[in-house]
């Protein structure tokens, strides 16, 4: 069994995989990691190894706890990955994007794949049918757009994310919801169309915490998979075992 640990800015996601199948997934705040980790490990005593992906720093005491229990692969730009990385600045490529592209390489070999991760930022990552990662794009996510309108104007409120009920806003709040959610959906459709024009046939994966807000607003054919990053991390762990 494999333990997958994905550390975000606020939350930590942990998942247990066995032979490629997801058995369990939990999410906790960073300060609750020790408790959540202990409960998970006690529930799955056959875990034999772990991989850690962190977009920022991770407390040393947490790292020590993990390594006291299992061999640990800490994902970095130097970790062996199952794709050819043609990114011009590979040392700056985020580990979350590395995991997503690895998932694409694993699940969609010999296909052109665009992975869209709708989180704090929205990332677009393109893998060719020759298994070459070319890069993509980064833009503000839903919450960032709501916060920007509130912070950089005098009178616009800070709203919670909400799926618009129509396409014409009849109030300031409705107009803001449409501008953010529909604006992002149209942006995503534009990127998809641009990559189709460039690559022809294209498989599109939508993942990330805000994917459920956007899925039904996007007209292009997409595969929504909220576990895609975790699956990519699991594949990197297995890939590094096979490479040893």
Coordinates of C-alpha atoms in Angstrom, one line a residue:
X1 CA 0.0 0.0 0.0
X2 CA 1.1 3.6 -0.8
X3 CA 0.4 6.7 1.3
X4 CA 0.0 9.9 -0.8
X5 CA 0.4 13.2 1.0
X6 CA -0.5 16.4 -0.8
X7 CA 0.2 19.6 1.2
X8 CA -1.6 22.7 0.0
X9 CA -1.5 26.3 1.4
X10 CA -4.3 25.5 3.9
X11 CA -5.2 21.9 3.8
X12 CA -3.4 18.6 3.6
X13 CA -4.9 15.7 1.5
X14 CA -3.9 12.1 2.3
X15 CA -4.8 9.0 0.3
X16 CA -4.1 5.3 0.5
X17 CA -3.6 3.4 -2.8
X18 CA -3.2 -0.3 -3.4
X19 CA -2.4 -1.6 -6.8
X20 CA -3.5 1.7 -8.4
X21 CA -6.9 1.7 -6.6
X22 CA -7.8 4.5 -4.3
X23 CA -8.9 3.0 -1.0
X24 CA -9.2 6.1 1.3
X25 CA -8.9 9.9 1.0
X26 CA -8.9 12.4 3.9
X27 CA -8.5 16.1 4.2
X28 CA -7.4 18.1 7.2
X29 CA -6.0 21.4 8.2
X30 CA -2.2 21.6 8.5
X31 CA -2.4 21.9 12.3
X32 CA -4.5 18.7 12.5
X33 CA -2.0 16.7 10.4
X34 CA -0.6 14.6 13.3
X35 CA -4.0 13.4 14.4
X36 CA -5.2 12.6 10.9
X37 CA -2.0 10.9 9.9
X38 CA -2.0 8.7 13.0
X39 CA -5.6 7.6 12.5
X40 CA -5.0 6.8 8.9
X41 CA -1.8 4.8 9.5
X42 CA -3.5 2.8 12.3
X43 CA -6.4 2.0 10.0
X44 CA -4.1 0.8 7.1
X45 CA -1.2 -1.1 8.7
X46 CA 0.0 -2.5 5.3
X47 CA 1.2 0.9 4.1
X48 CA 4.8 0.4 3.1
X49 CA 5.9 3.7 1.5
X50 CA 4.9 7.3 1.0
X51 CA 5.3 10.3 -1.3
X52 CA 5.0 13.9 -0.2
X53 CA 4.1 16.8 -2.4
X54 CA 4.1 20.3 -0.8
X55 CA 3.6 23.6 -2.6
X56 CA 5.3 25.4 0.3
X57 CA 7.2 24.6 3.5
X58 CA 6.1 21.6 5.6
X59 CA 6.9 21.4 9.3
X60 CA 10.0 19.4 10.2
X61 CA 8.2 17.5 13.0
X62 CA 5.6 16.3 10.4
X63 CA 8.4 15.1 8.1
X64 CA 10.1 13.3 11.0
X65 CA 6.8 11.6 11.9
X66 CA 6.4 10.3 8.3
X67 CA 9.9 9.1 7.9
X68 CA 9.8 7.3 11.2
X69 CA 7.0 5.2 9.8
X70 CA 7.8 4.7 6.1
X71 CA 10.4 5.3 3.4
X72 CA 9.5 8.7 1.9
X73 CA 9.9 10.2 -1.6
X74 CA 9.7 14.0 -1.4
X75 CA 8.6 15.2 -4.8
X76 CA 10.9 17.9 -6.3
X77 CA 12.1 19.1 -9.6
X78 CA 14.8 16.5 -9.4
X79 CA 12.5 13.5 -8.9
X80 CA 12.4 11.0 -11.8
X81 CA 9.1 11.5 -13.7
X82 CA 7.4 9.5 -16.5
X83 CA 7.5 12.3 -19.1
X84 CA 10.0 14.3 -21.1
X85 CA 10.2 17.8 -19.5
X86 CA 10.7 20.5 -22.1
X87 CA 9.7 23.4 -19.8
X88 CA 12.2 26.2 -20.3
X89 CA 12.7 26.7 -16.5
X90 CA 12.2 23.2 -15.0
X91 CA 13.6 24.3 -11.6
X92 CA 10.6 26.6 -11.3
X93 CA 7.9 24.1 -12.2
X94 CA 5.5 23.5 -9.3
X95 CA 5.4 20.0 -7.8
X96 CA 1.6 20.1 -8.2
X97 CA 1.9 20.6 -11.9
X98 CA 4.6 17.8 -12.1
X99 CA 2.1 15.4 -10.4
X100 CA -0.7 16.4 -12.8
X101 CA 1.4 15.9 -15.9
X102 CA 2.6 12.5 -14.5
X103 CA -1.1 11.5 -14.1
X104 CA -1.7 12.4 -17.8
X105 CA 1.4 10.4 -18.9
X106 CA 0.2 7.4 -16.9
X107 CA -3.5 7.4 -17.8
X108 CA -3.4 8.8 -21.4
X109 CA -0.3 7.5 -23.1
X110 CA 0.2 8.6 -26.8
X111 CA -2.5 11.2 -26.5
X112 CA -2.4 15.0 -26.5
X113 CA -3.6 16.0 -23.0
X114 CA -4.5 19.3 -21.4
X115 CA -4.8 19.2 -17.6
X116 CA -6.7 22.1 -16.1
X117 CA -6.4 22.4 -12.3
X118 CA -8.9 24.9 -10.9
X119 CA -7.6 25.8 -7.4
X120 CA -6.2 28.9 -5.8
X121 CA -4.7 29.5 -9.3
X122 CA -5.9 27.9 -12.4
X123 CA -3.1 26.0 -14.2
X124 CA -3.1 24.6 -17.7
X125 CA -0.6 21.9 -18.5
X126 CA -0.1 20.4 -22.0
X127 CA 1.4 16.9 -22.6
X128 CA 1.9 15.9 -26.3
X129 CA 1.2 12.5 -27.8
X130 CA 5.0 12.1 -27.9
X131 CA 5.0 12.3 -24.0
X132 CA 6.6 15.7 -24.1
X133 CA 5.6 18.3 -21.6
X134 CA 5.6 21.8 -23.2
X135 CA 4.2 23.9 -20.4
X136 CA 0.9 25.8 -20.2
X137 CA -0.5 28.8 -18.4
X138 CA -1.3 30.1 -14.9
X139 CA -4.2 32.5 -14.1
X140 CA -6.1 33.6 -11.0
X141 CA -8.6 31.1 -9.5
X142 CA -12.2 31.8 -8.5
X143 CA -11.5 32.9 -4.9
X144 CA -8.6 35.1 -6.0
X145 CA -10.9 36.9 -8.5
X146 CA -13.6 37.5 -5.9
X147 CA -11.0 38.8 -3.4
X148 CA -9.4 41.1 -6.1
X149 CA -12.7 42.8 -6.8
X150 CA -13.2 43.4 -3.1
X151 CA -9.7 44.5 -2.3
X152 CA -9.1 46.8 -5.3
X153 CA -12.5 48.6 -5.3
X154 CA -14.3 50.7 -2.8
X155 CA -17.7 49.3 -2.8
X156 CA -17.7 45.7 -4.1
X157 CA -18.4 43.1 -1.4
X158 CA -16.4 39.9 -0.7
X159 CA -18.7 37.1 -1.8
X160 CA -18.7 33.4 -1.4
X161 CA -18.3 31.4 -4.6
X162 CA -21.7 30.7 -6.1
X163 CA -22.8 29.2 -9.4
X164 CA -24.7 31.9 -11.4
X165 CA -28.4 31.2 -12.1
X166 CA -28.4 33.1 -15.4
X167 CA -26.1 34.9 -17.7
X168 CA -27.3 38.5 -17.1
X169 CA -26.8 39.9 -13.7
X170 CA -29.7 41.8 -12.3
X171 CA -27.9 42.9 -9.2
X172 CA -24.3 43.8 -8.3
X173 CA -23.8 40.5 -6.5
X174 CA -25.2 38.5 -9.4
X175 CA -23.1 40.4 -11.8
X176 CA -20.0 39.6 -9.8
X177 CA -20.9 35.9 -9.7
X178 CA -21.4 35.8 -13.4
X179 CA -18.2 37.8 -14.1
X180 CA -16.1 35.4 -12.0
X181 CA -17.6 31.9 -12.6
X182 CA -18.8 32.5 -16.2
X183 CA -15.6 34.5 -17.0
X184 CA -13.4 31.6 -15.9
X185 CA -15.6 29.1 -17.8
X186 CA -15.2 31.1 -21.0
X187 CA -11.5 31.4 -20.4
X188 CA -11.2 27.7 -20.0
X189 CA -13.2 27.1 -23.2
X190 CA -10.9 29.6 -25.0
X191 CA -7.8 27.7 -23.9
X192 CA -9.2 24.4 -24.9
X193 CA -10.1 25.7 -28.4
X194 CA -6.6 27.1 -28.8
X195 CA -5.0 23.8 -27.9
X196 CA -7.3 21.9 -30.2
X197 CA -6.3 24.3 -33.0
X198 CA -2.6 23.6 -32.2
X199 CA -2.7 19.9 -31.5
X200 CA -5.9 18.5 -33.2
X201 CA -7.4 15.7 -31.1
X202 CA -7.2 16.6 -27.4
X203 CA -8.1 14.9 -24.1
X204 CA -9.1 17.5 -21.5
X205 CA -9.0 16.8 -17.7
X206 CA -10.6 19.2 -15.2
X207 CA -9.5 18.8 -11.6
X208 CA -9.0 20.9 -8.5
X209 CA -11.2 22.2 -5.7
X210 CA -13.3 24.4 -7.9
X211 CA -13.9 21.9 -10.7
X212 CA -17.4 21.2 -9.5
X213 CA -18.4 24.9 -9.8
X214 CA -17.1 25.0 -13.4
X215 CA -17.8 21.6 -14.9
X216 CA -21.4 22.2 -16.0
X217 CA -20.6 25.7 -17.3
X218 CA -18.0 24.4 -19.8
X219 CA -19.3 23.5 -23.2
X220 CA -16.3 21.5 -24.4
X221 CA -16.0 17.8 -23.7
X222 CA -14.0 17.2 -20.6
X223 CA -13.2 14.5 -18.0
X224 CA -13.7 15.8 -14.5
X225 CA -11.5 13.9 -11.9
X226 CA -11.1 15.4 -8.5
X227 CA -8.4 12.8 -7.6
X228 CA -6.2 13.3 -10.6
X229 CA -3.3 14.9 -8.7
X230 CA -3.3 12.1 -6.1
X231 CA -3.3 9.5 -8.8
X232 CA -0.4 11.3 -10.4
X233 CA 1.6 11.2 -7.2
X234 CA 0.9 7.5 -6.7
X235 CA 2.2 6.9 -10.2
X236 CA 5.4 8.8 -9.5
X237 CA 6.0 6.7 -6.4
X238 CA 5.5 3.5 -8.4
X239 CA 7.6 4.9 -11.3
X240 CA 10.5 5.6 -8.9
X241 CA 10.3 2.1 -7.5
X242 CA 10.5 0.6 -11.0
X243 CA 13.4 2.9 -11.8
X244 CA 15.5 1.7 -8.9

